[in-house]
Amino acid sequence: MLSRLQELRKEEETLLRVKAALHDQLNRLKVEELALQSMISAREGTMTVSSAALLDEHQNMDNEAAINQTALQLHLGEEEEEEEEEEEISDS
C-alpha cells in the first residue's frame, strides 16, 4: 500500500512537471502567433492592433515570453525602417 502511494506521488510530480512544460510551450506558441500576426499586418499595411493590446491579450505570459515579444517587435520595426531606406535609395 505504501509503495503504491509512493508510486502515485512520483507519477503526480512527473505529471505536474509535464503540465508546467506544456504551459510554457503554449505561452511561447502564443507569442509566436502574435508575432506572425503582427508581421502579416505590418506587411499588409493595416496595423490594426497595437503592441500593447497584443500583450494585454495574454496577461498570463511569463516574463521571458514578454521579453521575446518586445524584442521581436523592435526587430520588426528595424526591418521596416531598413526597407523604407532601401526604397528611398532605389527611388533616387
GROMACS .gro file of N, CA and C in nm:
model
  276
    1MET      N    1   0.083  -0.120   0.000
    1MET     CA    2   0.000   0.000   0.000
    1MET      C    3   0.087   0.126   0.000
    2LEU      N    4   0.191   0.124   0.086
    2LEU     CA    5   0.279   0.239   0.096
    2LEU      C    6   0.357   0.260  -0.034
    3SER      N    7   0.405   0.151  -0.095
    3SER     CA    8   0.480   0.163  -0.220
    3SER      C    9   0.390   0.215  -0.332
    4ARG      N   10   0.265   0.174  -0.332
    4ARG     CA   11   0.170   0.222  -0.434
    4ARG      C   12   0.147   0.372  -0.418
    5LEU      N   13   0.137   0.417  -0.294
    5LEU     CA   14   0.119   0.560  -0.266
    5LEU      C   15   0.241   0.639  -0.311
    6GLN      N   16   0.359   0.583  -0.287
    6GLN     CA   17   0.482   0.650  -0.332
    6GLN      C   18   0.487   0.656  -0.485
    7GLU      N   19   0.446   0.549  -0.549
    7GLU     CA   20   0.441   0.547  -0.696
    7GLU      C   21   0.349   0.656  -0.749
    8LEU      N   22   0.233   0.666  -0.688
    8LEU     CA   23   0.136   0.766  -0.731
    8LEU      C   24   0.188   0.908  -0.709
    9ARG      N   25   0.258   0.930  -0.601
    9ARG     CA   26   0.316   1.063  -0.575
    9ARG      C   27   0.421   1.097  -0.679
   10LYS      N   28   0.505   0.999  -0.712
   10LYS     CA   29   0.606   1.023  -0.816
   10LYS      C   30   0.539   1.051  -0.950
   11GLU      N   31   0.436   0.976  -0.980
   11GLU     CA   32   0.364   0.998  -1.105
   11GLU      C   33   0.299   1.136  -1.107
   12GLU      N   34   0.245   1.177  -0.992
   12GLU     CA   35   0.185   1.310  -0.983
   12GLU      C   36   0.289   1.418  -1.006
   13GLU      N   37   0.406   1.404  -0.945
   13GLU     CA   38   0.514   1.500  -0.965
   13GLU      C   39   0.555   1.508  -1.112
   14THR      N   40   0.565   1.393  -1.175
   14THR     CA   41   0.601   1.388  -1.316
   14THR      C   42   0.496   1.459  -1.402
   15LEU      N   43   0.370   1.430  -1.372
   15LEU     CA   44   0.262   1.493  -1.449
   15LEU      C   45   0.259   1.644  -1.427
   16LEU      N   46   0.288   1.689  -1.306
   16LEU     CA   47   0.291   1.834  -1.280
   16LEU      C   48   0.406   1.901  -1.357
   17ARG      N   49   0.520   1.831  -1.365
   17ARG     CA   50   0.633   1.887  -1.442
   17ARG      C   51   0.597   1.894  -1.591
   18VAL      N   52   0.531   1.789  -1.641
   18VAL     CA   53   0.489   1.788  -1.782
   18VAL      C   54   0.388   1.901  -1.806
   19LYS      N   55   0.295   1.918  -1.712
   19LYS     CA   56   0.195   2.025  -1.725
   19LYS      C   57   0.264   2.161  -1.732
   20ALA      N   58   0.361   2.185  -1.645
   20ALA     CA   59   0.433   2.313  -1.645
   20ALA      C   60   0.508   2.334  -1.776
   21ALA      N   61   0.572   2.228  -1.825
   21ALA     CA   62   0.646   2.239  -1.952
   21ALA      C   63   0.551   2.269  -2.068
   22LEU      N   64   0.435   2.203  -2.069
   22LEU     CA   65   0.337   2.228  -2.175
   22LEU      C   66   0.281   2.370  -2.166
   23HIS      N   67   0.261   2.418  -2.044
   23HIS     CA   68   0.211   2.554  -2.027
   23HIS      C   69   0.313   2.656  -2.080
   24ASP      N   70   0.441   2.634  -2.049
   24ASP     CA   71   0.546   2.722  -2.101
   24ASP      C   72   0.549   2.718  -2.253
   25GLN      N   73   0.540   2.601  -2.310
   25GLN     CA   74   0.541   2.588  -2.456
   25GLN      C   75   0.420   2.657  -2.518
   26LEU      N   76   0.304   2.644  -2.455
   26LEU     CA   77   0.184   2.712  -2.504
   26LEU      C   78   0.203   2.862  -2.505
   27ASN      N   79   0.263   2.916  -2.400
   27ASN     CA   80   0.289   3.060  -2.396
   27ASN      C   81   0.385   3.102  -2.507
   28ARG      N   82   0.488   3.022  -2.532
   28ARG     CA   83   0.581   3.054  -2.640
   28ARG      C   84   0.510   3.054  -2.776
   29LEU      N   85   0.423   2.955  -2.797
   29LEU     CA   86   0.349   2.947  -2.922
   29LEU      C   87   0.253   3.065  -2.938
   30LYS      N   88   0.193   3.109  -2.829
   30LYS     CA   89   0.105   3.227  -2.835
   30LYS      C   90   0.184   3.350  -2.877
   31VAL      N   91   0.303   3.363  -2.822
   31VAL     CA   92   0.389   3.477  -2.858
   31VAL      C   93   0.427   3.469  -3.006
   32GLU      N   94   0.463   3.349  -3.052
   32GLU     CA   95   0.496   3.333  -3.194
   32GLU      C   96   0.376   3.368  -3.282
   33GLU      N   97   0.258   3.322  -3.242
   33GLU     CA   98   0.138   3.352  -3.319
   33GLU      C   99   0.114   3.502  -3.327
   34LEU      N  100   0.128   3.570  -3.214
   34LEU     CA  101   0.108   3.715  -3.214
   34LEU      C  102   0.213   3.785  -3.301
   35ALA      N  103   0.334   3.736  -3.295
   35ALA     CA  104   0.440   3.795  -3.377
   35ALA      C  105   0.410   3.776  -3.525
   36LEU      N  106   0.366   3.656  -3.562
   36LEU     CA  107   0.333   3.631  -3.702
   36LEU      C  108   0.215   3.717  -3.747
   37GLN      N  109   0.113   3.730  -3.661
   37GLN     CA  110   0.000   3.815  -3.695
   37GLN      C  111   0.045   3.959  -3.712
   38SER      N  112   0.136   4.002  -3.627
   38SER     CA  113   0.188   4.137  -3.635
   38SER      C  114   0.267   4.157  -3.764
   39MET      N  115   0.347   4.058  -3.802
   39MET     CA  116   0.425   4.068  -3.926
   39MET      C  117   0.332   4.074  -4.047
   40ILE      N  118   0.228   3.992  -4.047
   40ILE     CA  119   0.134   3.991  -4.158
   40ILE      C  120   0.063   4.125  -4.168
   41SER      N  121   0.019   4.176  -4.055
   41SER     CA  122  -0.048   4.305  -4.054
   41SER      C  123   0.044   4.417  -4.101
   42ALA      N  124   0.169   4.411  -4.059
   42ALA     CA  125   0.265   4.514  -4.098
   42ALA      C  126   0.290   4.510  -4.249
   43ARG      N  127   0.300   4.391  -4.304
   43ARG     CA  128   0.323   4.378  -4.448
   43ARG      C  129   0.203   4.426  -4.528
   44GLU      N  130   0.084   4.403  -4.475
   44GLU     CA  131  -0.036   4.448  -4.544
   44GLU      C  132  -0.061   4.597  -4.521
   45GLY      N  133   0.012   4.655  -4.428
   45GLY     CA  134  -0.004   4.797  -4.401
   45GLY      C  135  -0.131   4.829  -4.323
   46THR      N  136  -0.186   4.730  -4.260
   46THR     CA  137  -0.308   4.752  -4.183
   46THR      C  138  -0.286   4.713  -4.039
   47MET      N  139  -0.197   4.782  -3.975
   47MET     CA  140  -0.166   4.752  -3.835
   47MET      C  141  -0.283   4.801  -3.750
   48THR      N  142  -0.376   4.710  -3.724
   48THR     CA  143  -0.499   4.748  -3.654
   48THR      C  144  -0.490   4.727  -3.504
   49VAL      N  145  -0.399   4.642  -3.460
   49VAL     CA  146  -0.389   4.614  -3.318
   49VAL      C  147  -0.254   4.662  -3.268
   50SER      N  148  -0.254   4.742  -3.164
   50SER     CA  149  -0.128   4.794  -3.110
   50SER      C  150  -0.055   4.684  -3.036
   51SER      N  151   0.075   4.703  -3.017
   51SER     CA  152   0.153   4.602  -2.946
   51SER      C  153   0.108   4.592  -2.801
   52ALA      N  154   0.063   4.702  -2.743
   52ALA     CA  155   0.014   4.697  -2.605
   52ALA      C  156  -0.110   4.610  -2.596
   53ALA      N  157  -0.198   4.620  -2.693
   53ALA     CA  158  -0.319   4.537  -2.693
   53ALA      C  159  -0.282   4.391  -2.710
   54LEU      N  160  -0.181   4.362  -2.790
   54LEU     CA  161  -0.138   4.224  -2.808
   54LEU      C  162  -0.086   4.166  -2.677
   55LEU      N  163  -0.011   4.244  -2.604
   55LEU     CA  164   0.042   4.195  -2.478
   55LEU      C  165  -0.068   4.182  -2.373
   56ASP      N  166  -0.166   4.273  -2.375
   56ASP     CA  167  -0.277   4.263  -2.280
   56ASP      C  168  -0.359   4.138  -2.304
   57GLU      N  169  -0.366   4.094  -2.427
   57GLU     CA  170  -0.445   3.976  -2.461
   57GLU      C  171  -0.395   3.852  -2.389
   58HIS      N  172  -0.267   3.846  -2.364
   58HIS     CA  173  -0.208   3.729  -2.298
   58HIS      C  174  -0.135   3.774  -2.171
   59GLN      N  175  -0.211   3.817  -2.072
   59GLN     CA  176  -0.152   3.867  -1.948
   59GLN      C  177  -0.079   3.759  -1.870
   60ASN      N  178  -0.113   3.636  -1.891
   60ASN     CA  179  -0.051   3.530  -1.813
   60ASN      C  180   0.081   3.480  -1.870
   61MET      N  181   0.135   3.550  -1.969
   61MET     CA  182   0.264   3.510  -2.024
   61MET      C  183   0.374   3.533  -1.919
   62ASP      N  184   0.473   3.450  -1.921
   62ASP     CA  185   0.584   3.470  -1.829
   62ASP      C  186   0.674   3.581  -1.881
   63ASN      N  187   0.764   3.629  -1.797
   63ASN     CA  188   0.850   3.742  -1.834
   63ASN      C  189   0.934   3.713  -1.957
   64GLU      N  190   0.983   3.594  -1.970
   64GLU     CA  191   1.066   3.558  -2.086
   64GLU      C  192   0.987   3.574  -2.215
   65ALA      N  193   0.865   3.529  -2.214
   65ALA     CA  194   0.781   3.539  -2.334
   65ALA      C  195   0.754   3.686  -2.367
   66ALA      N  196   0.728   3.768  -2.267
   66ALA     CA  197   0.703   3.910  -2.291
   66ALA      C  198   0.828   3.978  -2.346
   67ILE      N  199   0.943   3.940  -2.294
   67ILE     CA  200   1.068   3.998  -2.344
   67ILE      C  201   1.092   3.958  -2.489
   68ASN      N  202   1.066   3.830  -2.521
   68ASN     CA  203   1.081   3.784  -2.658
   68ASN      C  204   0.988   3.859  -2.752
   69GLN      N  205   0.863   3.883  -2.709
   69GLN     CA  206   0.767   3.957  -2.791
   69GLN      C  207   0.816   4.099  -2.817
   70THR      N  208   0.864   4.165  -2.711
   70THR     CA  209   0.913   4.301  -2.725
   70THR      C  210   1.034   4.307  -2.818
   71ALA      N  211   1.125   4.212  -2.801
   71ALA     CA  212   1.244   4.208  -2.887
   71ALA      C  213   1.204   4.187  -3.033
   72LEU      N  214   1.107   4.100  -3.056
   72LEU     CA  215   1.062   4.074  -3.192
   72LEU      C  216   0.998   4.198  -3.252
   73GLN      N  217   0.918   4.269  -3.173
   73GLN     CA  218   0.854   4.390  -3.224
   73GLN      C  219   0.957   4.495  -3.257
   74LEU      N  220   1.060   4.507  -3.173
   74LEU     CA  221   1.167   4.603  -3.202
   74LEU      C  222   1.239   4.564  -3.331
   75HIS      N  223   1.263   4.434  -3.347
   75HIS     CA  224   1.330   4.385  -3.467
   75HIS      C  225   1.246   4.414  -3.591
   76LEU      N  226   1.115   4.395  -3.581
   76LEU     CA  227   1.027   4.422  -3.694
   76LEU      C  228   1.030   4.570  -3.731
   77GLY      N  229   1.033   4.655  -3.629
   77GLY     CA  230   1.040   4.799  -3.654
   77GLY      C  231   1.168   4.836  -3.729
   78GLU      N  232   1.278   4.774  -3.691
   78GLU     CA  233   1.405   4.800  -3.757
   78GLU      C  234   1.400   4.755  -3.903
   79GLU      N  235   1.340   4.639  -3.929
   79GLU     CA  236   1.329   4.589  -4.066
   79GLU      C  237   1.246   4.684  -4.152
   80GLU      N  238   1.139   4.737  -4.097
   80GLU     CA  239   1.055   4.830  -4.173
   80GLU      C  240   1.132   4.957  -4.208
   81GLU      N  241   1.210   5.006  -4.111
   81GLU     CA  242   1.290   5.125  -4.137
   81GLU      C  243   1.393   5.098  -4.246
   82GLU      N  244   1.457   4.981  -4.240
   82GLU     CA  245   1.556   4.946  -4.342
   82GLU      C  246   1.491   4.936  -4.480
   83GLU      N  247   1.373   4.876  -4.487
   83GLU     CA  248   1.303   4.865  -4.615
   83GLU      C  249   1.268   5.003  -4.670
   84GLU      N  250   1.224   5.093  -4.582
   84GLU     CA  251   1.190   5.228  -4.626
   84GLU      C  252   1.315   5.300  -4.679
   85GLU      N  253   1.427   5.282  -4.608
   85GLU     CA  254   1.551   5.344  -4.653
   85GLU      C  255   1.594   5.289  -4.789
   86GLU      N  256   1.581   5.158  -4.807
   86GLU     CA  257   1.618   5.095  -4.934
   86GLU      C  258   1.528   5.146  -5.047
   87GLU      N  259   1.400   5.165  -5.018
   87GLU     CA  260   1.308   5.216  -5.119
   87GLU      C  261   1.345   5.360  -5.157
   88GLU      N  262   1.379   5.441  -5.056
   88GLU     CA  263   1.418   5.578  -5.083
   88GLU      C  264   1.543   5.583  -5.168
   89ILE      N  265   1.639   5.495  -5.139
   89ILE     CA  266   1.763   5.492  -5.217
   89ILE      C  267   1.736   5.448  -5.360
   90SER      N  268   1.651   5.348  -5.376
   90SER     CA  269   1.623   5.298  -5.510
   90SER      C  270   1.539   5.399  -5.591
   91ASP      N  271   1.458   5.480  -5.523
   91ASP     CA  272   1.378   5.581  -5.592
   91ASP      C  273   1.463   5.698  -5.641
   92SER      N  274   1.578   5.720  -5.576
   92SER     CA  275   1.664   5.834  -5.611
   92SER      C  276   1.735   5.816  -5.742
   0.00000   0.00000   0.00000
